[in-house]
Amino acid sequence: MRHAVFTALALGATYLALPGSIPLAYAADASANADPFVTQRNAIQAANQAYRKEVAVAQHEFDRIESAADADYKKAVAQAKAERNRTIAHIKSKG
């Protein structure tokens, strides 16, 4: 699952960095007659920063879910062991 999340985020960041999304940055800097290469670099840096933020959020969410799943698994194992021990004790008591 971790790989799928990061793949999806990477595809999203790739989409943000495509030339089709850069004209938004050009429009913002057009009035200042900014150098197009600087504008493009700034747009790519902004997309990369947004991507890193999304990765951090996704990693945090994944870690939270993974931790909860580990706790649920440990609880289920403990319950299964307790049930097994009760069954063994019951069988031994019948002799």
PDB file of C-alpha atoms in Angstrom:
ATOM      1  CA  MET A   1       0.000   0.000   0.000  1.00  0.00           C
ATOM      2  CA  ARG A   2       2.849   2.382   0.796  1.00  0.00           C
ATOM      3  CA  HIS A   3       4.170   1.968  -2.755  1.00  0.00           C
ATOM      4  CA  ALA A   4       0.741   2.741  -4.225  1.00  0.00           C
ATOM      5  CA  VAL A   5       0.416   5.919  -2.174  1.00  0.00           C
ATOM      6  CA  PHE A   6       3.829   7.201  -3.205  1.00  0.00           C
ATOM      7  CA  THR A   7       3.231   6.242  -6.844  1.00  0.00           C
ATOM      8  CA  ALA A   8      -0.018   8.209  -6.839  1.00  0.00           C
ATOM      9  CA  LEU A   9       1.701  11.177  -5.252  1.00  0.00           C
ATOM     10  CA  ALA A  10       4.558  10.999  -7.737  1.00  0.00           C
ATOM     11  CA  LEU A  11       2.098  10.988 -10.618  1.00  0.00           C
ATOM     12  CA  GLY A  12       0.332  13.984  -9.108  1.00  0.00           C
ATOM     13  CA  ALA A  13       3.603  15.869  -8.756  1.00  0.00           C
ATOM     14  CA  THR A  14       4.521  14.980 -12.322  1.00  0.00           C
ATOM     15  CA  TYR A  15       1.187  16.385 -13.454  1.00  0.00           C
ATOM     16  CA  LEU A  16       1.803  19.592 -11.501  1.00  0.00           C
ATOM     17  CA  ALA A  17       5.208  19.983 -13.105  1.00  0.00           C
ATOM     18  CA  LEU A  18       3.923  19.505 -16.659  1.00  0.00           C
ATOM     19  CA  PRO A  19       4.151  22.528 -18.937  1.00  0.00           C
ATOM     20  CA  GLY A  20       0.355  22.824 -18.988  1.00  0.00           C
ATOM     21  CA  SER A  21       0.287  23.876 -15.341  1.00  0.00           C
ATOM     22  CA  ILE A  22       3.118  26.395 -15.638  1.00  0.00           C
ATOM     23  CA  PRO A  23       1.132  29.130 -17.477  1.00  0.00           C
ATOM     24  CA  LEU A  24      -0.620  29.857 -14.182  1.00  0.00           C
ATOM     25  CA  ALA A  25       2.730  30.940 -12.801  1.00  0.00           C
ATOM     26  CA  TYR A  26       3.493  32.867 -15.985  1.00  0.00           C
ATOM     27  CA  ALA A  27       0.221  34.750 -15.611  1.00  0.00           C
ATOM     28  CA  ALA A  28       1.116  35.696 -12.046  1.00  0.00           C
ATOM     29  CA  ASP A  29       4.544  37.017 -13.073  1.00  0.00           C
ATOM     30  CA  ALA A  30       3.605  38.456 -16.480  1.00  0.00           C
ATOM     31  CA  SER A  31       3.016  41.940 -15.154  1.00  0.00           C
ATOM     32  CA  ALA A  32       6.538  42.048 -13.736  1.00  0.00           C
ATOM     33  CA  ASN A  33       8.040  40.995 -17.102  1.00  0.00           C
ATOM     34  CA  ALA A  34       9.799  38.159 -15.325  1.00  0.00           C
ATOM     35  CA  ASP A  35      12.309  35.959 -17.064  1.00  0.00           C
ATOM     36  CA  PRO A  36      10.331  32.918 -18.323  1.00  0.00           C
ATOM     37  CA  PHE A  37      13.025  30.514 -17.134  1.00  0.00           C
ATOM     38  CA  VAL A  38      12.919  31.991 -13.634  1.00  0.00           C
ATOM     39  CA  THR A  39       9.139  31.838 -13.675  1.00  0.00           C
ATOM     40  CA  GLN A  40       9.218  28.228 -14.816  1.00  0.00           C
ATOM     41  CA  ARG A  41      11.804  27.365 -12.162  1.00  0.00           C
ATOM     42  CA  ASN A  42       9.646  29.015  -9.496  1.00  0.00           C
ATOM     43  CA  ALA A  43       6.597  27.092 -10.676  1.00  0.00           C
ATOM     44  CA  ILE A  44       8.509  23.817 -10.576  1.00  0.00           C
ATOM     45  CA  GLN A  45       9.869  24.619  -7.113  1.00  0.00           C
ATOM     46  CA  ALA A  46       6.337  25.382  -5.905  1.00  0.00           C
ATOM     47  CA  ALA A  47       5.088  22.102  -7.382  1.00  0.00           C
ATOM     48  CA  ASN A  48       7.954  20.217  -5.734  1.00  0.00           C
ATOM     49  CA  GLN A  49       7.237  21.868  -2.394  1.00  0.00           C
ATOM     50  CA  ALA A  50       3.550  20.959  -2.684  1.00  0.00           C
ATOM     51  CA  TYR A  51       4.546  17.410  -3.591  1.00  0.00           C
ATOM     52  CA  ARG A  52       6.860  17.105  -0.565  1.00  0.00           C
ATOM     53  CA  LYS A  53       4.070  18.371   1.672  1.00  0.00           C
ATOM     54  CA  GLU A  54       1.627  15.833   0.214  1.00  0.00           C
ATOM     55  CA  VAL A  55       4.175  13.045   0.692  1.00  0.00           C
ATOM     56  CA  ALA A  56       4.673  14.056   4.327  1.00  0.00           C
ATOM     57  CA  VAL A  57       0.916  14.103   4.935  1.00  0.00           C
ATOM     58  CA  ALA A  58       0.471  10.738   3.208  1.00  0.00           C
ATOM     59  CA  GLN A  59       3.380   9.227   5.153  1.00  0.00           C
ATOM     60  CA  HIS A  60       1.914  10.460   8.433  1.00  0.00           C
ATOM     61  CA  GLU A  61      -1.511   9.035   7.545  1.00  0.00           C
ATOM     62  CA  PHE A  62       0.028   5.737   6.451  1.00  0.00           C
ATOM     63  CA  ASP A  63       2.028   5.482   9.684  1.00  0.00           C
ATOM     64  CA  ARG A  64      -1.120   6.186  11.704  1.00  0.00           C
ATOM     65  CA  ILE A  65      -3.097   3.497   9.857  1.00  0.00           C
ATOM     66  CA  GLU A  66      -0.216   1.026  10.057  1.00  0.00           C
ATOM     67  CA  SER A  67       0.111   1.601  13.809  1.00  0.00           C
ATOM     68  CA  ALA A  68      -3.613   1.070  14.333  1.00  0.00           C
ATOM     69  CA  ALA A  69      -3.509  -2.102  12.229  1.00  0.00           C
ATOM     70  CA  ASP A  70      -0.549  -3.409  14.234  1.00  0.00           C
ATOM     71  CA  ALA A  71      -2.423  -2.766  17.477  1.00  0.00           C
ATOM     72  CA  ASP A  72      -5.528  -4.543  16.140  1.00  0.00           C
ATOM     73  CA  TYR A  73      -3.405  -7.488  14.994  1.00  0.00           C
ATOM     74  CA  LYS A  74      -1.678  -7.802  18.372  1.00  0.00           C
ATOM     75  CA  LYS A  75      -5.043  -7.665  20.131  1.00  0.00           C
ATOM     76  CA  ALA A  76      -6.458 -10.391  17.853  1.00  0.00           C
ATOM     77  CA  VAL A  77      -3.412 -12.613  18.441  1.00  0.00           C
ATOM     78  CA  ALA A  78      -3.717 -12.169  22.211  1.00  0.00           C
ATOM     79  CA  GLN A  79      -7.414 -13.054  22.076  1.00  0.00           C
ATOM     80  CA  ALA A  80      -6.709 -16.150  19.956  1.00  0.00           C
ATOM     81  CA  LYS A  81      -3.997 -17.307  22.372  1.00  0.00           C
ATOM     82  CA  ALA A  82      -6.290 -16.776  25.347  1.00  0.00           C
ATOM     83  CA  GLU A  83      -9.064 -18.762  23.653  1.00  0.00           C
ATOM     84  CA  ARG A  84      -6.610 -21.547  22.796  1.00  0.00           C
ATOM     85  CA  ASN A  85      -5.397 -21.667  26.410  1.00  0.00           C
ATOM     86  CA  ARG A  86      -8.993 -21.783  27.703  1.00  0.00           C
ATOM     87  CA  THR A  87      -9.776 -24.629  25.305  1.00  0.00           C
ATOM     88  CA  ILE A  88      -6.678 -26.565  26.356  1.00  0.00           C
ATOM     89  CA  ALA A  89      -7.498 -26.030  30.039  1.00  0.00           C
ATOM     90  CA  HIS A  90     -11.075 -27.191  29.443  1.00  0.00           C
ATOM     91  CA  ILE A  91      -9.910 -30.341  27.648  1.00  0.00           C
ATOM     92  CA  LYS A  92      -7.381 -31.122  30.400  1.00  0.00           C
ATOM     93  CA  SER A  93     -10.004 -30.623  33.105  1.00  0.00           C
ATOM     94  CA  LYS A  94     -12.244 -33.258  31.499  1.00  0.00           C
ATOM     95  CA  GLY A  95      -9.287 -35.574  31.695  1.00  0.00           C
TER      96      GLY A  95
END
